[in-house]
Amino acid sequence: MINNFIKTCAQSKLSSIYEELLDTSKQALAVNNGNIAKWESAIDELKKHNKGGVNYQPPYININTSNSDTKLIQQSLKKLTPWRKGPYQIGDLQLDSEWRGDMKWDRLKNHIQPLKEKTVLDVGSGNGYFTYLMALSGAQIALGIEPFLLFNYQFMSIHTLINNPPNAFVLPLKLEQMPKEAVFDTVFSMGVLYHQKDHLLHLQQLKTLLVDDGELVLETLIIDKKHGKQIIPKDRYARMRNVWCLPSTDTIHTWLKKVGFKNIKLLDITKTTPQEQRATHWIGNNTQSIKDFLDPNNDKLTVEGLPAPLRAIFTCQK
Ligand SMILES: C[S@@+](CC[C@H](N)C(=O)[O-])C[C@H]1O[C@@H](n2cnc3c(N)ncnc32)[C@H](O)[C@@H]1O
């Protein structure tokens, strides 16, 4: 994978930064994490199976393998639980992740600038489900950055099963670690803003990485404006520990404008449903999902009494 990454970067706008990206990634992977041996053994096992071509057959990123050993593949992939993002299909095996990523993709894919031949960044890519979709949409390179190591190993496990993988890569980096160069035509930040203590800084960092007129696709949790300009959760939100701010769409518009984005468009507002976020056997022993995060007597509220999850997608240009 690394050779292909270097080759693809060298021919793209990332030629000036890829060496630094690789150096920083190597440091991130060198940490002392007791699970790495287990994750690497899963990938070694997967290497023994036939590879297959990849395409998008909604809802699945589909790998056409003619493997008869579906059970063995499942066993190896289960060493990498929880599978939050997906879904994927490998031969006959349906890896039904907690989230139906296709539903988010459907909401935005026809409303963003075409990704064909573009240099694309997917910030907080998780295991790369959307990064693959960006590459399959024709991006010259789609780079996912994801600090959580397990999700990097999940990406590698899927990558191992693909013949001639598209130009999608995931590296264990935080947005803050990216070289401050304007090299991306499109930057996605989906499900990341509400995890940031400093939302304006996050938006500024995204802007720094965009070429002039490049596009930001921003997806984040919001509140209806009847609840005010923003809610700062006192403690958890929908049982998540690290949600710092729930703004209204007007507030996000103001933030994007303040940071200097233009052509700000609100594409979509959607309530998160149990169809989109569900507990499956791929998320391991802690099988709680959206149903368990909502007030059992009022699905308009979370268990903490805050407005139930509502998500918005914006596009804007630098
Ligand atoms: C809720 S998930 C969203 C995953 C995917 N983008 C999606 O839309 O489904 C947020 C991800 O962002 C990652 N993340 C959080 N802070 C980040 C940062 N500063 N830079 C890059 N990724 C970050 C987390 O590790 C997590 O995997």
JSON list of C-alpha atoms and ligand atoms in Angstrom, two decimals, residues 85 104 122-126 130 145-148 151 173-176 190-192 194-196 219, ligand 1:
[
{"chain": "A", "resi": 85, "resn": "LYS", "atom": "CA", "xyz": [-18.69, 2.63, 9.70]},
{"chain": "A", "resi": 104, "resn": "LYS", "atom": "CA", "xyz": [-25.21, 10.04, 4.41]},
{"chain": "A", "resi": 122, "resn": "ASP", "atom": "CA", "xyz": [-11.53, 13.08, 4.41]},
{"chain": "A", "resi": 123, "resn": "VAL", "atom": "CA", "xyz": [-10.93, 14.37, 7.95]},
{"chain": "A", "resi": 124, "resn": "GLY", "atom": "CA", "xyz": [-11.93, 11.88, 10.67]},
{"chain": "A", "resi": 125, "resn": "SER", "atom": "CA", "xyz": [-12.37, 9.16, 8.07]},
{"chain": "A", "resi": 126, "resn": "GLY", "atom": "CA", "xyz": [-12.99, 6.29, 10.48]},
{"chain": "A", "resi": 130, "resn": "PHE", "atom": "CA", "xyz": [-16.39, 7.39, 2.63]},
{"chain": "A", "resi": 145, "resn": "ILE", "atom": "CA", "xyz": [-6.94, 10.97, 8.23]},
{"chain": "A", "resi": 146, "resn": "GLU", "atom": "CA", "xyz": [-8.01, 9.19, 11.39]},
{"chain": "A", "resi": 147, "resn": "PRO", "atom": "CA", "xyz": [-6.17, 9.30, 14.74]},
{"chain": "A", "resi": 148, "resn": "PHE", "atom": "CA", "xyz": [-7.94, 6.24, 16.22]},
{"chain": "A", "resi": 151, "resn": "PHE", "atom": "CA", "xyz": [-10.00, 2.31, 12.39]},
{"chain": "A", "resi": 173, "resn": "LEU", "atom": "CA", "xyz": [-3.16, 11.62, 11.64]},
{"chain": "A", "resi": 174, "resn": "LYS", "atom": "CA", "xyz": [-5.08, 14.43, 13.28]},
{"chain": "A", "resi": 175, "resn": "LEU", "atom": "CA", "xyz": [-6.12, 17.47, 11.29]},
{"chain": "A", "resi": 176, "resn": "GLU", "atom": "CA", "xyz": [-3.80, 19.54, 13.52]},
{"chain": "A", "resi": 190, "resn": "MET", "atom": "CA", "xyz": [-18.10, 14.76, 8.62]},
{"chain": "A", "resi": 191, "resn": "GLY", "atom": "CA", "xyz": [-19.00, 13.98, 12.21]},
{"chain": "A", "resi": 192, "resn": "VAL", "atom": "CA", "xyz": [-15.90, 15.76, 13.52]},
{"chain": "A", "resi": 194, "resn": "TYR", "atom": "CA", "xyz": [-18.80, 18.58, 17.48]},
{"chain": "A", "resi": 195, "resn": "HIS", "atom": "CA", "xyz": [-15.80, 16.67, 18.87]},
{"chain": "A", "resi": 196, "resn": "GLN", "atom": "CA", "xyz": [-13.68, 19.88, 18.72]},
{"chain": "A", "resi": 219, "resn": "GLU", "atom": "CA", "xyz": [-21.50, 17.47, 8.19]},
{"chain": "B", "resi": 1, "resn": "LIG", "atom": "C1", "xyz": [-18.18, 10.43, 14.45]},
{"chain": "B", "resi": 1, "resn": "LIG", "atom": "S1", "xyz": [-16.78, 9.86, 13.60]},
{"chain": "B", "resi": 1, "resn": "LIG", "atom": "C2", "xyz": [-17.21, 10.25, 11.95]},
{"chain": "B", "resi": 1, "resn": "LIG", "atom": "C3", "xyz": [-16.67, 9.29, 10.93]},
{"chain": "B", "resi": 1, "resn": "LIG", "atom": "C4", "xyz": [-17.04, 9.59, 9.49]},
{"chain": "B", "resi": 1, "resn": "LIG", "atom": "N1", "xyz": [-16.38, 10.79, 9.01]},
{"chain": "B", "resi": 1, "resn": "LIG", "atom": "C5", "xyz": [-18.51, 9.71, 9.34]},
{"chain": "B", "resi": 1, "resn": "LIG", "atom": "O1", "xyz": [-18.98, 10.77, 8.93]},
{"chain": "B", "resi": 1, "resn": "LIG", "atom": "O2", "xyz": [-19.23, 8.75, 9.61]},
{"chain": "B", "resi": 1, "resn": "LIG", "atom": "C6", "xyz": [-15.56, 11.10, 13.98]},
{"chain": "B", "resi": 1, "resn": "LIG", "atom": "C7", "xyz": [-14.16, 10.64, 13.70]},
{"chain": "B", "resi": 1, "resn": "LIG", "atom": "O3", "xyz": [-13.30, 11.78, 13.72]},
{"chain": "B", "resi": 1, "resn": "LIG", "atom": "C8", "xyz": [-12.09, 11.41, 14.34]},
{"chain": "B", "resi": 1, "resn": "LIG", "atom": "N2", "xyz": [-11.47, 12.66, 14.84]},
{"chain": "B", "resi": 1, "resn": "LIG", "atom": "C9", "xyz": [-11.75, 13.34, 15.99]},
{"chain": "B", "resi": 1, "resn": "LIG", "atom": "N3", "xyz": [-10.97, 14.43, 16.10]},
{"chain": "B", "resi": 1, "resn": "LIG", "atom": "C10", "xyz": [-10.17, 14.45, 14.98]},
{"chain": "B", "resi": 1, "resn": "LIG", "atom": "C11", "xyz": [-9.14, 15.33, 14.52]},
{"chain": "B", "resi": 1, "resn": "LIG", "atom": "N4", "xyz": [-8.77, 16.38, 15.23]},
{"chain": "B", "resi": 1, "resn": "LIG", "atom": "N5", "xyz": [-8.54, 15.05, 13.34]},
{"chain": "B", "resi": 1, "resn": "LIG", "atom": "C12", "xyz": [-8.92, 13.97, 12.61]},
{"chain": "B", "resi": 1, "resn": "LIG", "atom": "N6", "xyz": [-9.89, 13.10, 13.01]},
{"chain": "B", "resi": 1, "resn": "LIG", "atom": "C13", "xyz": [-10.51, 13.34, 14.18]},
{"chain": "B", "resi": 1, "resn": "LIG", "atom": "C14", "xyz": [-12.50, 10.43, 15.42]},
{"chain": "B", "resi": 1, "resn": "LIG", "atom": "O4", "xyz": [-11.44, 9.58, 15.82]},
{"chain": "B", "resi": 1, "resn": "LIG", "atom": "C15", "xyz": [-13.64, 9.68, 14.75]},
{"chain": "B", "resi": 1, "resn": "LIG", "atom": "O5", "xyz": [-13.24, 8.48, 14.14]}
]
